[in-house]
Tab-separated table of C-alpha atoms and ligand atoms in Angstrom:
chain	number	residue	atom	x	y	z
R	1	MET	CA	84.648	98.597	103.034
R	2	GLN	CA	87.521	96.889	104.875
R	3	ILE	CA	90.728	96.352	102.863
R	4	GLY	CA	93.682	94.230	103.950
R	5	ILE	CA	96.984	95.137	102.260
R	6	ILE	CA	99.890	92.701	102.268
R	7	SER	CA	102.960	94.681	101.263
R	8	LEU	CA	106.668	95.089	102.043
R	9	PHE	CA	106.187	98.851	101.459
R	10	PRO	CA	103.010	100.001	103.257
R	11	GLU	CA	104.259	103.653	103.171
R	12	ILE	CA	103.436	103.750	99.447
R	13	PHE	CA	99.728	103.689	100.331
R	14	SER	CA	99.942	107.158	101.905
R	15	ALA	CA	99.384	108.292	98.303
R	16	LEU	CA	95.696	107.545	99.025
R	17	ASP	CA	95.520	110.277	101.720
R	18	TYR	CA	94.539	113.019	99.239
R	19	GLY	CA	91.414	114.364	97.560
R	20	VAL	CA	88.175	112.383	97.437
R	21	ILE	CA	89.883	109.103	98.441
R	22	GLY	CA	91.594	110.802	101.405
R	23	ARG	CA	88.199	112.061	102.591
R	24	ALA	CA	86.675	108.560	102.210
R	25	ILE	CA	89.476	107.215	104.438
R	26	ASP	CA	88.932	110.011	107.019
R	27	GLU	CA	85.211	109.199	107.063
R	28	GLN	CA	85.996	105.460	107.352
R	29	LYS	CA	83.999	104.631	104.216
R	30	VAL	CA	87.115	102.613	103.420
R	31	VAL	CA	89.402	101.231	106.169
R	32	LEU	CA	92.903	99.987	105.297
R	33	HIS	CA	94.689	97.296	107.380
R	34	TYR	CA	98.383	96.657	106.700
R	35	PHE	CA	100.265	93.374	107.023
R	36	ASN	CA	103.990	93.565	106.259
R	37	PRO	CA	105.443	90.123	105.445
R	38	ARG	CA	108.785	91.273	106.924
R	39	ASP	CA	107.123	91.491	110.361
R	40	TYR	CA	106.109	87.825	110.019
R	41	SER	CA	109.455	86.408	108.847
R	42	THR	CA	110.857	83.746	111.179
R	43	ASP	CA	114.305	84.171	109.581
R	44	LYS	CA	116.882	85.665	111.963
R	45	HIS	CA	117.618	88.467	109.466
R	46	GLN	CA	113.906	88.973	108.639
R	47	ARG	CA	114.511	87.838	105.057
R	48	VAL	CA	111.476	87.588	102.788
R	49	ASP	CA	113.120	86.523	99.483
R	50	ASP	CA	115.242	83.644	98.218
R	51	ARG	CA	116.958	82.435	95.029
R	52	PRO	CA	114.777	80.844	92.342
R	53	TYR	CA	114.830	77.082	91.809
R	54	GLY	CA	116.172	76.489	88.307
R	55	GLY	CA	118.527	79.456	88.610
R	56	GLY	CA	118.498	82.739	86.743
R	57	ALA	CA	118.404	86.383	87.711
R	58	GLY	CA	116.136	87.858	90.372
R	59	MET	CA	114.682	86.643	93.644
R	60	VAL	CA	111.356	85.077	94.611
R	61	MET	CA	109.221	86.017	97.630
R	62	GLN	CA	109.270	83.236	100.231
R	63	VAL	CA	106.066	81.469	101.196
R	64	GLN	CA	106.470	81.521	105.000
R	65	PRO	CA	106.329	85.311	105.686
R	66	ILE	CA	103.507	85.905	103.174
R	67	GLN	CA	101.462	82.953	104.366
R	68	ALA	CA	101.751	84.164	107.974
R	69	ALA	CA	100.721	87.687	106.892
R	70	ILE	CA	97.739	86.318	104.925
R	71	THR	CA	96.661	84.173	107.902
R	72	CYS	CA	96.597	87.324	110.040
R	73	ALA	CA	94.726	89.304	107.371
R	74	LYS	CA	92.138	86.510	107.089
R	75	ALA	CA	91.685	86.431	110.889
R	76	CYS	CA	90.942	90.182	110.665
R	77	LEU	CA	88.779	89.909	107.491
R	78	PRO	CA	87.451	86.301	107.471
R	79	THR	CA	85.253	86.488	104.353
R	80	ALA	CA	87.559	88.599	102.143
R	81	PRO	CA	88.742	87.153	98.821
R	82	VAL	CA	92.527	87.366	98.303
R	83	ILE	CA	93.467	89.297	95.152
R	84	TYR	CA	97.003	89.129	93.697
R	85	LEU	CA	98.118	92.035	91.463
R	86	THR	CA	100.232	90.565	88.673
R	87	PRO	CA	100.874	91.068	84.949
R	88	GLN	CA	99.626	87.445	84.553
R	89	GLY	CA	96.177	88.354	85.930
R	90	ARG	CA	92.909	89.106	84.163
R	91	VAL	CA	92.959	92.707	82.918
R	92	LEU	CA	90.615	94.897	84.963
R	93	GLN	CA	87.689	96.780	83.452
R	94	GLN	CA	85.190	99.108	85.124
R	95	ASP	CA	82.532	96.360	85.460
R	96	THR	CA	84.892	94.239	87.601
R	97	VAL	CA	85.823	97.305	89.665
R	98	GLN	CA	82.094	97.831	90.335
R	99	LEU	CA	81.654	94.173	91.356
R	100	LEU	CA	84.633	94.352	93.737
R	101	SER	CA	83.224	97.552	95.296
R	102	LYS	CA	80.144	95.564	96.412
R	103	GLN	CA	82.247	93.207	98.591
R	104	PRO	CA	82.325	94.045	102.315
R	105	SER	CA	86.057	93.266	102.477
R	106	LEU	CA	89.042	92.502	100.206
R	107	ILE	CA	92.637	91.388	100.798
R	108	PHE	CA	95.328	92.478	98.314
R	109	LEU	CA	98.661	90.707	97.922
R	110	ASN	CA	101.456	92.916	96.537
R	111	GLY	CA	104.371	91.145	94.860
R	112	ARG	CA	107.976	92.428	94.759
R	113	TYR	CA	111.125	90.880	93.265
R	114	GLU	CA	110.028	88.380	90.560
R	115	GLY	CA	106.780	87.670	92.408
R	116	VAL	CA	105.683	85.040	94.936
R	117	ASP	CA	106.248	81.267	94.955
R	118	GLU	CA	103.597	79.688	92.696
R	119	ARG	CA	102.479	77.282	95.469
R	120	LEU	CA	101.417	80.234	97.629
R	121	ILE	CA	99.180	81.424	94.769
R	122	ALA	CA	97.648	77.945	94.539
R	123	ALA	CA	97.035	77.791	98.301
R	124	GLU	CA	95.936	81.331	99.168
R	125	VAL	CA	94.971	83.448	96.136
R	126	ASP	CA	91.367	83.622	94.876
R	127	VAL	CA	91.817	85.988	91.910
R	128	GLU	CA	94.807	87.236	89.897
R	129	CYS	CA	94.265	90.766	88.502
R	130	SER	CA	96.273	93.028	86.202
R	131	ILE	CA	95.628	96.747	85.662
R	132	GLY	CA	96.931	96.619	82.082
R	133	ASP	CA	99.579	95.200	79.766
R	134	TYR	CA	102.702	96.856	81.128
R	135	VAL	CA	105.327	95.981	83.744
R	136	LEU	CA	105.791	97.578	87.177
R	137	SER	CA	108.525	97.008	89.789
R	138	GLY	CA	105.978	95.945	92.399
R	139	GLY	CA	102.264	95.334	92.847
R	140	GLU	CA	101.786	98.457	95.011
R	141	PHE	CA	101.144	100.988	92.248
R	142	ALA	CA	98.645	98.644	90.601
R	143	ASN	CA	97.018	98.205	94.024
R	144	LEU	CA	96.758	102.001	94.467
R	145	VAL	CA	94.988	102.269	91.125
R	146	LEU	CA	92.549	99.525	92.073
R	147	ILE	CA	91.801	100.912	95.563
R	148	ASP	CA	91.169	104.372	94.061
R	149	ALA	CA	88.845	102.951	91.394
R	150	ILE	CA	86.954	100.806	93.955
R	151	THR	CA	86.627	103.567	96.574
R	152	ARG	CA	85.063	105.944	94.012
R	153	CYS	CA	82.252	103.395	93.570
R	154	LEU	CA	81.368	103.265	97.294
R	155	PRO	CA	78.129	104.999	98.317
R	156	GLY	CA	78.606	108.590	99.549
R	157	VAL	CA	82.225	108.903	98.375
R	158	LEU	CA	81.549	111.125	95.376
R	159	GLY	CA	79.431	114.249	95.821
R	160	HIS	CA	76.650	115.151	93.397
R	161	ALA	CA	79.096	117.177	91.254
R	162	ASP	CA	81.127	114.199	90.062
R	163	SER	CA	78.816	111.363	91.014
R	164	ALA	CA	79.659	107.945	89.635
R	165	VAL	CA	76.415	107.971	87.605
R	166	ASN	CA	77.487	111.263	86.042
R	167	ASP	CA	80.933	109.775	85.383
R	168	SER	CA	81.326	109.999	81.642
R	169	PHE	CA	83.622	107.031	81.316
R	170	THR	CA	81.635	104.147	82.751
R	171	GLY	CA	83.534	101.739	80.536
R	172	ASP	CA	81.627	102.051	77.293
R	173	ARG	CA	82.045	105.707	76.306
R	174	LEU	CA	84.636	108.505	76.472
R	175	ASP	CA	84.083	111.868	78.151
R	176	TYR	CA	82.979	115.065	76.364
R	177	PRO	CA	85.425	118.041	76.351
R	178	HIS	CA	85.441	120.480	79.288
R	179	TYR	CA	85.987	124.271	79.344
R	180	THR	CA	86.284	126.986	81.977
R	181	ARG	CA	86.961	130.742	82.052
R	182	PRO	CA	88.307	132.825	80.385
R	183	ALA	CA	86.049	132.661	77.325
R	184	ILE	CA	88.938	133.036	74.826
R	185	ILE	CA	92.387	131.427	75.250
R	186	ASN	CA	95.146	131.694	72.594
R	187	GLY	CA	92.504	132.959	70.165
R	188	MET	CA	90.354	129.858	70.762
R	189	PRO	CA	86.789	130.585	71.917
R	190	VAL	CA	84.610	128.301	74.008
R	191	PRO	CA	82.028	126.439	71.850
R	192	ALA	CA	79.127	128.925	71.661
R	193	VAL	CA	76.485	126.411	72.770
R	194	LEU	CA	78.104	126.193	76.234
R	195	THR	CA	77.453	129.901	76.887
R	196	SER	CA	73.954	129.872	75.340
R	197	GLY	CA	72.149	128.975	78.567
R	198	ASP	CA	70.121	126.383	76.601
R	199	HIS	CA	70.543	123.351	78.885
R	200	GLN	CA	68.907	120.899	76.494
R	201	ALA	CA	71.174	122.022	73.630
R	202	ILE	CA	74.206	121.718	75.931
R	203	ALA	CA	73.233	118.169	76.961
R	204	ARG	CA	72.778	117.193	73.286
R	205	TRP	CA	76.134	118.753	72.326
R	206	ARG	CA	77.942	116.923	75.135
R	207	LEU	CA	76.367	113.584	74.231
R	208	LYS	CA	77.296	114.140	70.580
R	209	GLN	CA	80.924	114.969	71.500
R	210	ALA	CA	81.151	111.939	73.796
R	211	LEU	CA	79.853	109.620	71.074
R	212	GLY	CA	81.938	111.297	68.353
R	213	ARG	CA	85.189	111.121	70.296
R	214	THR	CA	84.532	107.489	71.187
R	215	TRP	CA	83.965	106.771	67.471
R	216	GLN	CA	87.233	108.574	66.575
R	217	ARG	CA	89.507	107.305	69.354
R	218	ARG	CA	88.041	104.053	70.705
R	219	PRO	CA	85.707	102.693	68.010
R	220	GLU	CA	85.830	99.206	69.580
R	221	LEU	CA	83.852	100.604	72.551
R	222	LEU	CA	80.872	101.515	70.363
R	223	SER	CA	78.423	98.727	69.750
R	224	LYS	CA	76.007	100.475	67.459
R	225	GLN	CA	73.129	98.178	68.418
R	226	SER	CA	73.099	99.512	71.971
R	227	LEU	CA	72.822	103.170	70.863
R	228	SER	CA	69.402	104.734	71.283
R	229	PHE	CA	67.724	106.352	68.271
R	230	GLU	CA	68.773	109.819	69.474
R	231	GLU	CA	72.370	108.701	70.114
R	232	ARG	CA	72.585	107.150	66.634
R	233	LEU	CA	71.297	110.425	65.151
R	234	LEU	CA	73.832	112.532	67.055
R	235	LEU	CA	76.734	110.238	66.102
R	236	ASP	CA	75.702	110.377	62.426
R	237	GLU	CA	75.641	114.189	62.643
R	238	PHE	CA	79.137	114.129	64.143
R	239	ILE	CA	80.434	111.800	61.406
R	240	ASP	CA	78.832	113.957	58.664
R	241	GLU	CA	80.473	117.085	60.094
R	242	CYS	CA	83.849	115.310	60.101
R	243	GLU	CA	83.541	114.443	56.408
R	244	GLU	CA	82.744	118.039	55.370
G	301	4H7	C1	103.575	89.822	90.706
G	301	4H7	C2	104.425	89.065	89.908
G	301	4H7	C3	101.178	94.196	88.419
G	301	4H7	C4	103.761	91.198	90.811
G	301	4H7	C5	105.470	89.679	89.227
G	301	4H7	C6	102.361	93.942	89.111
G	301	4H7	C7	102.457	94.928	86.561
G	301	4H7	C8	101.218	94.690	87.140
G	301	4H7	C9	104.834	91.820	90.154
G	301	4H7	C10	105.674	91.048	89.336
G	301	4H7	C11	103.563	94.207	88.475
G	301	4H7	C12	99.949	94.955	86.376
G	301	4H7	C13	107.993	91.699	89.349
G	301	4H7	C14	106.842	91.378	87.230
G	301	4H7	C15	108.948	92.657	88.689
G	301	4H7	C16	107.816	92.326	86.592
G	301	4H7	C17	110.010	93.274	86.635
G	301	4H7	C18	104.992	93.287	90.301
G	301	4H7	N1	103.584	94.698	87.210
G	301	4H7	N2	106.741	91.650	88.644
G	301	4H7	N3	109.089	92.340	87.273
G	301	4H7	N4	100.036	95.160	85.074
G	301	4H7	N5	104.807	93.989	89.043
G	301	4H7	O1	98.872	94.996	86.958
């Protein structure tokens, strides 16, 4: 996948150079192209912001440098949709992340100051996305989150061990609890089933924990109709054990 990044602070994206995402970049499964609006400013001091019409605190990103940067990004990635990270955007869920990961190319616009001039959004932006209902100082950290989530979905990025299929949180269910050695920590033993060697019992226990924890912590994720007969049975067992 080819990703164009329009940002005043491209250095922030070096945070992607680690772990599984870092390897995907090394192997060119994802290729990042940077376009810094400051490099495109025709202002003699390379300014990229200006005072808001109507007054008030804060500055607004100017259209000219961003539009020039987007034009360059589009010349490099002609079919890529332009995505603007903003608290006003549609809140991202895993299904949208999966859809985005199927695109051959994407262009991300990262806002600073109070954001970009609304007319630039009208002219150049295809989708406005938010990563959740909280406020950040710039779009870059939201963009990092989104690039990480998208890259994990690309074929060959995750090994068998933590394959995306195996990923416990696919958007509709929480993960089961994990344990490693030693067998006893602070007087707390590992659940006996996990050391039993009975792989079927372990799979059932994990499914039951995943369903039970989702029921306890995120009940809105559980639509009981879509549970299989076995899943329904395991969740009922979990609920019964809670009430004891
Ligand atoms: C565009 C417009 C995304 C981008 C305004 C970006 C949260 C998210 C930003 C702003 C973001 C998200 C400018 C609004 C600074 C807040 C203090 C960058 N915040 N900002 N203001 N939830 N901030 O995805």
